[in-house]
Amino acid sequence: MNDRPANHSIVPEPAPEKVLSPAAKRALAEAEERRVAVAAPTPHAKELHGPDGLEPTRFGDWERNGIASDF
C-alpha cells in the first residue's frame, strides 16, 4: 500500500502562454482561413441536359412515366 493520501482533486495548472513569432501568427491566421474556406458551402455545378425539377430517381420516377432509364 501507499502511505501517501490519495488526492484526486489536484487540478494541473495551465501552461504559461508562449510568445509567438510573427511567422507563427501568420501561419495560424492562414490555417484559420483555410478552415473557414473548407467549412463554407460550395455551389454545385449545374447539370446540363438533365431533367427539370426534382431528380426522378431520388424523389420518385413518375416524371418519366415510371421508368428510370438513365442508368
Short mmCIF file of C-alpha atoms in Angstrom, two decimals, residues 36-58:
data_model
loop_
_atom_site.label_atom_id
_atom_site.label_comp_id
_atom_site.label_asym_id
_atom_site.label_seq_id
_atom_site.Cartn_x
_atom_site.Cartn_y
_atom_site.Cartn_z
CA VAL A 36 -13.23 28.68 -42.82
CA ALA A 37 -12.90 28.08 -46.57
CA VAL A 38 -13.35 24.33 -46.16
CA ALA A 39 -16.36 24.77 -43.88
CA ALA A 40 -18.07 27.20 -46.29
CA PRO A 41 -20.67 25.61 -48.57
CA THR A 42 -19.63 25.32 -52.19
CA PRO A 43 -22.09 25.85 -55.05
CA HIS A 44 -22.87 22.72 -57.04
CA ALA A 45 -22.35 22.64 -60.77
CA LYS A 46 -25.49 22.95 -62.88
CA GLU A 47 -26.49 19.77 -64.65
CA LEU A 48 -26.50 20.09 -68.42
CA HIS A 49 -29.35 18.49 -70.42
CA GLY A 50 -30.83 16.96 -67.28
CA PRO A 51 -34.49 16.86 -66.24
CA ASP A 52 -36.09 19.99 -64.85
CA GLY A 53 -37.25 19.92 -61.26
CA LEU A 54 -36.54 17.19 -58.76
CA GLU A 55 -34.33 14.24 -59.63
CA PRO A 56 -36.72 11.42 -60.60
CA THR A 57 -34.57 8.60 -59.23
CA ARG A 58 -34.44 10.16 -55.76
#
